[in-house]
Each structure stands twice: as C-alpha cells, then as structure tokens.
Short mmCIF file of C-alpha atoms in Angstrom, two decimals:
data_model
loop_
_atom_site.label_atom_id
_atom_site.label_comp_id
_atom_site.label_asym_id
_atom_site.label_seq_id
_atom_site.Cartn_x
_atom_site.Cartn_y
_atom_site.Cartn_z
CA UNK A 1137 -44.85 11.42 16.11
CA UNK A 1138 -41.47 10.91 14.20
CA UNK A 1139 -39.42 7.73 15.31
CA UNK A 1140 -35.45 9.12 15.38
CA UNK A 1141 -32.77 7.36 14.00
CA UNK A 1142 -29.38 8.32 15.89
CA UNK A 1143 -26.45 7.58 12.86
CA UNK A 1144 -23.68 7.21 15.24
CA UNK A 1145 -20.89 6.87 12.83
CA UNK A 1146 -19.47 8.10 9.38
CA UNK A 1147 -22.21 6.94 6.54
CA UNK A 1148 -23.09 8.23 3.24
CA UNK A 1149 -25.09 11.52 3.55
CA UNK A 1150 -27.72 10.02 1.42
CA UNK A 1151 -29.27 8.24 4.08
CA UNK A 1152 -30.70 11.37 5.81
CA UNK A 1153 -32.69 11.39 3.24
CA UNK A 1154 -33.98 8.54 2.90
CA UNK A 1155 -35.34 8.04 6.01
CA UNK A 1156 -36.77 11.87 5.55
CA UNK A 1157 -38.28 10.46 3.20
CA UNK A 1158 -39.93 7.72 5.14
CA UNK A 1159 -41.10 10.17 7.92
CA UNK A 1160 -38.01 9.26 10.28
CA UNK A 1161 -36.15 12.48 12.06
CA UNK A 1162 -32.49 11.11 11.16
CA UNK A 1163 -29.79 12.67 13.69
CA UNK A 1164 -26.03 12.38 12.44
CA UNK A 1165 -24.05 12.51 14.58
CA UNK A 1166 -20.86 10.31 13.38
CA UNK A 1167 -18.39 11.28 16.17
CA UNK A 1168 -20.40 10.70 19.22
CA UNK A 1169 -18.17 9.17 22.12
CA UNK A 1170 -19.65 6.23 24.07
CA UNK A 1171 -20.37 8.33 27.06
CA UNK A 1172 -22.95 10.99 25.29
CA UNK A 1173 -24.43 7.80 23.10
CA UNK A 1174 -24.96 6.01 26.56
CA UNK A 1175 -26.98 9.28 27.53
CA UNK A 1176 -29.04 10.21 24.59
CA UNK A 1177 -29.90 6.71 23.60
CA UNK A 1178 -32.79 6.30 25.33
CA UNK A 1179 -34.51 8.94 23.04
CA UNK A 1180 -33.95 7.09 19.79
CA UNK A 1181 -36.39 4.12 17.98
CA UNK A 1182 -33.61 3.50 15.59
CA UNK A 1183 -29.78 3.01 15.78
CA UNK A 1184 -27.10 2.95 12.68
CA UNK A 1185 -23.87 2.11 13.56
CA UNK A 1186 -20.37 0.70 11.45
CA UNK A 1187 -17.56 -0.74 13.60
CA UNK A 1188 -17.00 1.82 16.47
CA UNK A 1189 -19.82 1.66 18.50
CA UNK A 1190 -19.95 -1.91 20.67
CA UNK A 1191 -23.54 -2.68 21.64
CA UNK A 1192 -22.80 -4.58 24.46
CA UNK A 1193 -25.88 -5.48 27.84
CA UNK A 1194 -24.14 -1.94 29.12
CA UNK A 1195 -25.43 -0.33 26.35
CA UNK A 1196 -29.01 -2.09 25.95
CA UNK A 1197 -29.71 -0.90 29.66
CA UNK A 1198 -29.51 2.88 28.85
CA UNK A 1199 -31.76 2.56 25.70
CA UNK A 1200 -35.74 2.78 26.18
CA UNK A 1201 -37.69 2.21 22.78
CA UNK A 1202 -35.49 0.98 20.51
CA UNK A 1203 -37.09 -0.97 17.59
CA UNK A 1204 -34.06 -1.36 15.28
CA UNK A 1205 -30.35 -1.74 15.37
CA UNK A 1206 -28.38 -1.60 11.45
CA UNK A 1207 -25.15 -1.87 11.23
CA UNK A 1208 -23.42 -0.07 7.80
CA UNK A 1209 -21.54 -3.09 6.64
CA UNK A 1210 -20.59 -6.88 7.03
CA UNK A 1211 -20.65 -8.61 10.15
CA UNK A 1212 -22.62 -8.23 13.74
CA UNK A 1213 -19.14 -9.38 15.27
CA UNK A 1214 -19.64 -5.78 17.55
CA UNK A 1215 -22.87 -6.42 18.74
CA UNK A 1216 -24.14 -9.03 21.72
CA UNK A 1217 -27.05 -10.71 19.40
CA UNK A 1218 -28.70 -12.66 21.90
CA UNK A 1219 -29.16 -9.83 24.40
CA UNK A 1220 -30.73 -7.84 21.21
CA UNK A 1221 -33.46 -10.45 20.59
CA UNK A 1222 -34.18 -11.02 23.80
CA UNK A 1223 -34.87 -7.30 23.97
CA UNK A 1224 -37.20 -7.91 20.41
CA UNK A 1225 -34.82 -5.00 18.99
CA UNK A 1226 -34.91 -5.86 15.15
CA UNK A 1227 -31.27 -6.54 14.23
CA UNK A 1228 -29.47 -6.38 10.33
CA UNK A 1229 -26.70 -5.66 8.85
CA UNK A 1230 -25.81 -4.55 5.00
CA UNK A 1231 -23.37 -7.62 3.54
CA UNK A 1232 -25.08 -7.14 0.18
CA UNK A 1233 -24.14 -3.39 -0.32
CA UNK A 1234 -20.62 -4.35 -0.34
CA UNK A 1235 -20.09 -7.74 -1.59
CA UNK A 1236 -18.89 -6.81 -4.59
CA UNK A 1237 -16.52 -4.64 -3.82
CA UNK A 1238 -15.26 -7.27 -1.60
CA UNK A 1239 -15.24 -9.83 -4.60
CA UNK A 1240 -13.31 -7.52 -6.74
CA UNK A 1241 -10.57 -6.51 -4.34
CA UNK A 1242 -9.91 -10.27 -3.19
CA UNK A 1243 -9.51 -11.15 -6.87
CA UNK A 1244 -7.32 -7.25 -7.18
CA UNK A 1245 -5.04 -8.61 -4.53
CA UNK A 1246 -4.95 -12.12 -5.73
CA UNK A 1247 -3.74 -11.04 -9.32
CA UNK A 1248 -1.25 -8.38 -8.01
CA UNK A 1249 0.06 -11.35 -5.79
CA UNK A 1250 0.25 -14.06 -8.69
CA UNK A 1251 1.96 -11.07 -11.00
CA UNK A 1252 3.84 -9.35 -8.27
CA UNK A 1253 2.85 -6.26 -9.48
CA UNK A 1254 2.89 -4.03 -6.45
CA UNK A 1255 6.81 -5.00 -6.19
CA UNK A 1256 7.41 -4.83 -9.96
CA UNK A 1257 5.98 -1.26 -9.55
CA UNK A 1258 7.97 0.26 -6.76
CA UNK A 1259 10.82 -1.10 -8.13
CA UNK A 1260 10.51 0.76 -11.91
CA UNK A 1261 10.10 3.44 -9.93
CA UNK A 1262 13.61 3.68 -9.04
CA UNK A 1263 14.32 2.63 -12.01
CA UNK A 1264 14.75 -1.21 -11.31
CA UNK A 1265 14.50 -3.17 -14.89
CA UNK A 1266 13.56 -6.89 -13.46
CA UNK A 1267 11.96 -9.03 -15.80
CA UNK A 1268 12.99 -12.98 -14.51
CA UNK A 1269 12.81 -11.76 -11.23
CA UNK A 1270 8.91 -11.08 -11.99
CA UNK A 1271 8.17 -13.54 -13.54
CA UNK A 1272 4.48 -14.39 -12.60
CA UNK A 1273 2.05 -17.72 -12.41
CA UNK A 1274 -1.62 -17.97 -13.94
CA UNK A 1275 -4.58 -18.54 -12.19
CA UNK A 1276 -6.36 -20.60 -14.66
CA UNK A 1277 -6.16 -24.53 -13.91
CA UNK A 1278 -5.93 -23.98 -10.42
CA UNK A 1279 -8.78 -24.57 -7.70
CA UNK A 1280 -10.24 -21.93 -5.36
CA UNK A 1281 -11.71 -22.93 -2.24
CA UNK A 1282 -13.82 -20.43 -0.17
CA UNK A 1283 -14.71 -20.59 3.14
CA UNK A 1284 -18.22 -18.82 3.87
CA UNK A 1285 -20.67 -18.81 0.78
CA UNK A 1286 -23.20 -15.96 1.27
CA UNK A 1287 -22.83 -12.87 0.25
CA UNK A 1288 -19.16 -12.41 0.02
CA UNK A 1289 -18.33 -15.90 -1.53
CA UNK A 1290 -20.89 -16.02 -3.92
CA UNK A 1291 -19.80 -12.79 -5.86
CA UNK A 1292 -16.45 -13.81 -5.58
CA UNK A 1293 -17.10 -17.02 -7.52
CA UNK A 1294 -19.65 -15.09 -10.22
CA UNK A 1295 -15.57 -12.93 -10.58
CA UNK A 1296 -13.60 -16.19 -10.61
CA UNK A 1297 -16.55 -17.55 -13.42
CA UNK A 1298 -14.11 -16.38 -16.45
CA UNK A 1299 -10.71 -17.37 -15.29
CA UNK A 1300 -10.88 -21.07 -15.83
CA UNK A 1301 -10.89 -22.17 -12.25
CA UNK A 1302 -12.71 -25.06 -10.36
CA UNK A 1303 -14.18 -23.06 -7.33
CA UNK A 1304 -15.29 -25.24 -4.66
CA UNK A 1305 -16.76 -24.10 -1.11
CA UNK A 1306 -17.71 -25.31 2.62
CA UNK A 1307 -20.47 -23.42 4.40
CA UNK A 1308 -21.08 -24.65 8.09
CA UNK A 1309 -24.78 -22.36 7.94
CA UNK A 1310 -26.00 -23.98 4.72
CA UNK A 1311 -26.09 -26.54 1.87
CA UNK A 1312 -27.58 -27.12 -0.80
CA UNK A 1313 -25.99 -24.32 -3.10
CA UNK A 1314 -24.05 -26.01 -5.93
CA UNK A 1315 -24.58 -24.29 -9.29
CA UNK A 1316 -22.29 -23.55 -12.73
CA UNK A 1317 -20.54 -21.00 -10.26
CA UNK A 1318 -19.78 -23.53 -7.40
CA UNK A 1319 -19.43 -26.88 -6.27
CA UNK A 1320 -20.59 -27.21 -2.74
CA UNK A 1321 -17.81 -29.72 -0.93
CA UNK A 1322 -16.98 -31.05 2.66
CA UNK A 1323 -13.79 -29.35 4.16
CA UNK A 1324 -12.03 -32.71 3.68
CA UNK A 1325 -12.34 -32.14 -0.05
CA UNK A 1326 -11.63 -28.21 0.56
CA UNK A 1327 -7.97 -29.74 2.16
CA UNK A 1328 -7.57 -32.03 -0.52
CA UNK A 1329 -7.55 -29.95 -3.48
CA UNK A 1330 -7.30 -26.17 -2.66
CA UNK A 1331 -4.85 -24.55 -3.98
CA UNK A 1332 -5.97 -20.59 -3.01
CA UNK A 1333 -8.13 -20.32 -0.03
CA UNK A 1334 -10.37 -17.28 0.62
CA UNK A 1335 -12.08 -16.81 3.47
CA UNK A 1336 -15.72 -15.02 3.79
CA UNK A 1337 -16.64 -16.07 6.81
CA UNK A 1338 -18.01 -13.87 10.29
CA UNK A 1339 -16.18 -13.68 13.81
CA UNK A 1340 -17.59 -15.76 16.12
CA UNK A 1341 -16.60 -18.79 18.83
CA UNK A 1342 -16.64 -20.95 16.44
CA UNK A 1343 -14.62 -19.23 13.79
CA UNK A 1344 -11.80 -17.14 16.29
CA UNK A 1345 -8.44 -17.87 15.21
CA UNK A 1346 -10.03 -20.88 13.25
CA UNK A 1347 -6.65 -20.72 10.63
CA UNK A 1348 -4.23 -21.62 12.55
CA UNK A 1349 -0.78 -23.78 12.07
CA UNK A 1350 -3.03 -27.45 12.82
CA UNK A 1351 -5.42 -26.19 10.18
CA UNK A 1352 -3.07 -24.98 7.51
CA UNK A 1353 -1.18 -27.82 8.08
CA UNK A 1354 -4.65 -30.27 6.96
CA UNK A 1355 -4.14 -28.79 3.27
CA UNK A 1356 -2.57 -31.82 0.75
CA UNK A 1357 -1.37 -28.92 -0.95
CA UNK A 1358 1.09 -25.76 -0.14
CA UNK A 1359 -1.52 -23.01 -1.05
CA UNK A 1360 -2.27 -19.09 -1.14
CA UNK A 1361 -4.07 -17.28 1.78
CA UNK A 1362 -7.01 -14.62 1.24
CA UNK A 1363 -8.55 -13.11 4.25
CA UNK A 1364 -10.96 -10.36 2.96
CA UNK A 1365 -13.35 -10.85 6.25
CA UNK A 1366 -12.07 -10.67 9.96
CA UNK A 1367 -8.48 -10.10 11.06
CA UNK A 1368 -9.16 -12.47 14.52
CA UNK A 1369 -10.15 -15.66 12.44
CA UNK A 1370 -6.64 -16.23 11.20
CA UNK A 1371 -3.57 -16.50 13.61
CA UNK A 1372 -0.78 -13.52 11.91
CA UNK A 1373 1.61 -15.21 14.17
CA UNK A 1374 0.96 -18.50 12.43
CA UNK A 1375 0.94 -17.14 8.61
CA UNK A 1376 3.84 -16.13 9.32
CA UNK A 1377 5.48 -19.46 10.69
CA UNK A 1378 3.79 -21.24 7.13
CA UNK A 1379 5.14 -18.72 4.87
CA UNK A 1380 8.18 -19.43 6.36
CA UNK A 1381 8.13 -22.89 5.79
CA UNK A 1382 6.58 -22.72 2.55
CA UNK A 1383 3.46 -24.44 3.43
CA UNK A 1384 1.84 -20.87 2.35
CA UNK A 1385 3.24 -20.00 -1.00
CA UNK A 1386 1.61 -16.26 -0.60
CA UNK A 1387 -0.94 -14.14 1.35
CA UNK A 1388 -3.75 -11.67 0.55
CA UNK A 1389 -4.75 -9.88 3.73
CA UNK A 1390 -7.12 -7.47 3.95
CA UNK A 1391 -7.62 -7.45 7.76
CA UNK A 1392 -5.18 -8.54 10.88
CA UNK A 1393 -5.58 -10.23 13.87
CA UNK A 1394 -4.82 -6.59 15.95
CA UNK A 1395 -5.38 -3.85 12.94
CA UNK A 1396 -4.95 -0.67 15.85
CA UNK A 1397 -0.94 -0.56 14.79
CA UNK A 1398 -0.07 1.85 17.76
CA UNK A 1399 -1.32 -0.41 20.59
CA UNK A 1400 0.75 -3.70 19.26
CA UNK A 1401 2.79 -5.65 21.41
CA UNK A 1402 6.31 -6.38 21.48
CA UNK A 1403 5.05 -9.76 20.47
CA UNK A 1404 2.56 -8.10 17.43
CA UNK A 1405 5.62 -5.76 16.27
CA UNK A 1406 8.43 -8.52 15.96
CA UNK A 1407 5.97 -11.23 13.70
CA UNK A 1408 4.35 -7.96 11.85
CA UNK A 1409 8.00 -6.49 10.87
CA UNK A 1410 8.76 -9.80 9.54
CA UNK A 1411 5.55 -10.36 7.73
CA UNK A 1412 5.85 -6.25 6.47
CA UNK A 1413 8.94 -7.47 4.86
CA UNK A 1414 7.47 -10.29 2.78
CA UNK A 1415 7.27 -10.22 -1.06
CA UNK A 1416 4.53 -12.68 -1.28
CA UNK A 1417 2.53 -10.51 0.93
CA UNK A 1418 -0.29 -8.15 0.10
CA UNK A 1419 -2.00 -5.84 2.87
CA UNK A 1420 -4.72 -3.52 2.55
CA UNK A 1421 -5.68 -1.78 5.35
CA UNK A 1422 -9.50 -3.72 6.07
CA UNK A 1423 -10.85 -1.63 2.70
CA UNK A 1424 -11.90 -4.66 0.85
CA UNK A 1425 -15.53 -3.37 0.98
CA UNK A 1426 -14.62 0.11 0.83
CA UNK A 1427 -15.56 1.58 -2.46
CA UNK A 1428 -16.96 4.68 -3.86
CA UNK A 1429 -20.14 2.40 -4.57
CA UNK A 1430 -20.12 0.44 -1.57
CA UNK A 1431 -20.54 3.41 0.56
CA UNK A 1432 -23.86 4.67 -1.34
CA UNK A 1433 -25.02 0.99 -1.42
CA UNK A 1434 -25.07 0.30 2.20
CA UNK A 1435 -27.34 2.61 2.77
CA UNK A 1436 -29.92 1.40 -0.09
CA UNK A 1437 -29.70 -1.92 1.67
CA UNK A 1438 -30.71 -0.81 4.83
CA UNK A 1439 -32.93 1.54 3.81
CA UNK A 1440 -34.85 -1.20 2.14
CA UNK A 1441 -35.06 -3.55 5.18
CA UNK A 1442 -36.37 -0.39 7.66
CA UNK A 1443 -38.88 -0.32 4.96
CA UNK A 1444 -39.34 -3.55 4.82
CA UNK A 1445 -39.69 -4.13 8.74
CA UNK A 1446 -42.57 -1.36 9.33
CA UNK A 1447 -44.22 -2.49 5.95
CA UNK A 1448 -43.26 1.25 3.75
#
C-alpha cells in the first residue's frame, strides 16, 4: 500500500513527483487550515510543512502513523522536538537547500549597506545628484564574526573568502572546524575584534532575544548587525537604542522580532517607525533564503533524506 505524504504548505511542484517517483501518494494541499489538518492527519505516514503549520502535543494526538515530519526550510523553531522523538516520528529539516541563497543575500545587504546603495538609488530617482553624501567604506581589512557555523555560516564565509576579510566564528553545538575559510574562536575573542556580526543561529531558550543591549554592549568595537536567521533572537527595541547611540554603526535585517506588521503594538509601531526611518538600515522582508533556486533545492534535500530514511 502507498504511504501519503500530506504537503501542507506552498512548495515547489516538483516534489509531487518525486515522491511519485518513490511510490509515495503525495497530497498538496498548501492552504489547509489547522482545523481540517487536525482531522485528516491521522491518514498520512508523511508530513511536509514550511512555517505555518505549528506541530505542537495538540497536533501529535490527532495523528496515527506518522513516520516522518520535513520541514521546507531552515529551522525546527515551529515544531515541539522532544514530543516528536518521543513519538519515534523521524524529524528534518532542509538548511542545505537554501544556504546559499542565504550567504549571498547577507553579503547583498551587507554591500548595499557599506555603499548605501539602496538610498543612493531612490534618490537619482528623483533626480538627487549626491556624491559626498554617498560616500561608502570597504569591507576588506575588516573582521567578520558569525554566530552559528553550519550550514548558513559556512557558505557565508566560502562568499566572504575573496574580500580580504579575517572571518572568525563561535558555535555553542560544535568545534573543531577551523579551516582557510574560518578561524574557530571563543565569544570573548568574537567581542574583541568583530567588527560586522552575522548571525546564523536557530530559535531556541537558549538563543531568544540572545542580542540584546548587555550583549551588544560586550563588543570592544562599535560594529554592523546582520540577522539573516530568526527575528526573536535579537531585541528590535534594543537595535534601535545602539544605533542610536552609535554603538551599532549599521544593520542588515532580514527578519524581526514580530514580522506580522498588522498585529504590532503601540510599543512595536513607535521603535519600528523610528528604525523604518534609518539610513543605515536594510530590511528584507525574511527572503534571505528565498530564491528561484532555493525553492527547487529544498525539495532535492528532502527528497534525498525520505530516501535515505526507508533505504530508496
């Protein structure tokens, strides 16, 4: 009999398929509310998911033979992983199918930041002529630290390789990873000498609202702020205070601490106005890993570990 894979949000069509291919019965059905998924669950082996559906101990009592959960991106910040196990529900995610398209928009916004291109441009387009007031600053010479070497971190140093940069990084999950690329440090060496942090790190305990004014204010240096991975690791409300002081010279950020911008409150809209406003600001709306190429990727990466977990 055919294990079914529900695909219970928007993925490349190319995944049907592959697991056609396989002998799975794939069922897309990418705007599926919570209530039906809670319903229909229990008739599924296999579950793909991106960052809408929560699988929470609510959910894991309305499924019945699940064998897998993937998840269509970075992170398993959605997902209750210890209630998963303890159900023996194989559990993976796809970081490799878009790390570098993460890698090259962190070093996109970086560059646009350093050259202030994105202001330079709106301005010529009414016809502004500034060239002092644009004036950029060079990368090369300076020292990158990154926060969370795996996927993520390491393409973004292979990107940083040719731009005459000492790249250092501090991974809490493991050592042992110093290379031509890298120089594996403590975080007392990362506040020491950093001088652009990016951060590549998941959403955890540990790591919630980790940047915050105490930590930024641990850096020897005033330095520029990346956050490609999780708006709720860095505190907006404190960015904001250290570009105001100057302790952050500029920002890069991907993702926000509340990224739903019609359910902010009055608190969210005051300190996002200001930070809107910002010249040494760059925001993306969370599409760091959102490429043409990312999108078919994904799915080759978890393709590959179903495979790989029932030995195809």
């Amino acid at each position: 009999m055919m294990k079914k894979v529900l695909i219970a949000d928007d993925m490349h069509p190319s995944i049907l398929t592959m697991l056609s291919e396989i002998g799975f019965s794939p069922d897309y059905q990418p705007n599926i509310q919570r209530p039906e998924l809670l319903n229909i669950i229990k008739d599924y082996e296999g579950l793909l998911i991106r960052s809408k559906t929560k699988i929470d101990k609510e959910f894991l009592t309305h499924q019945q033979k699940l064998e897998f959960i993937g998840r269509a991106g970075a992170g398993l910040d959605l997902i209750d992983i210890e209630a998963v196990e303890q159900l023996n529900i194989q559990l993976f995610a796809a970081n490799e199918g878009n790390s570098d398209a993460v890698a090259e928009h962190t070093l996109g916004m970086l560059l646009s930041l350093f050259n202030k291109i994105n202001w330079a441009d709106a301005e010529v387009r009414q016809k502004i002529w500034l060239r002092e007031a644009n004036r950029g600053i060079e990368l090369k010479g300076m020292t990158v630290g990154i926060i969370g070497y795996g996927n993520m971190g390491k393409a973004l140093s292979e990107r940083l390789a040719g731009f005459g940069v000492a790249v250092l990084a501090y991974d809490c999950f493991k050592t042992d990873y110093s290379s031509n690329l890298v120089k594996e440090v403590t975080m007392e060496e990362i506040f020491e000498k950093t001088d652009v942090l990016s951060l590549h790190i998941p959403l955890n305990e540990s790591s919630k609202m980790l940047v915050n004014d105490a930590y930024l204010s641990k850096f020897k240096k005033n330095i520029f702020l990346i956050n490609t991975s999780r708006g709720e690791v860095a505190s907006v409300t404190d960015i904001l205070k250290n570009l105001q002081s100057g302790k952050l010279r500029g920002a890069c950020l991907d993702v926000l601490e509340n990224e739903k911008m019609k359910q902010l409150t009055a608190e969210q809209e005051e300190v996002y106005e200001q930070l809107f406003q910002m010249k040494n600001v760059i925001l993306t709306p969370h599409i760091a890993g959102w490429t043409v190429e990312s999108y078919r990727k994904i799915n080759e990466v978890l393709f590959e570990k179903i495979k790989k977990m029932y030995g195809l």
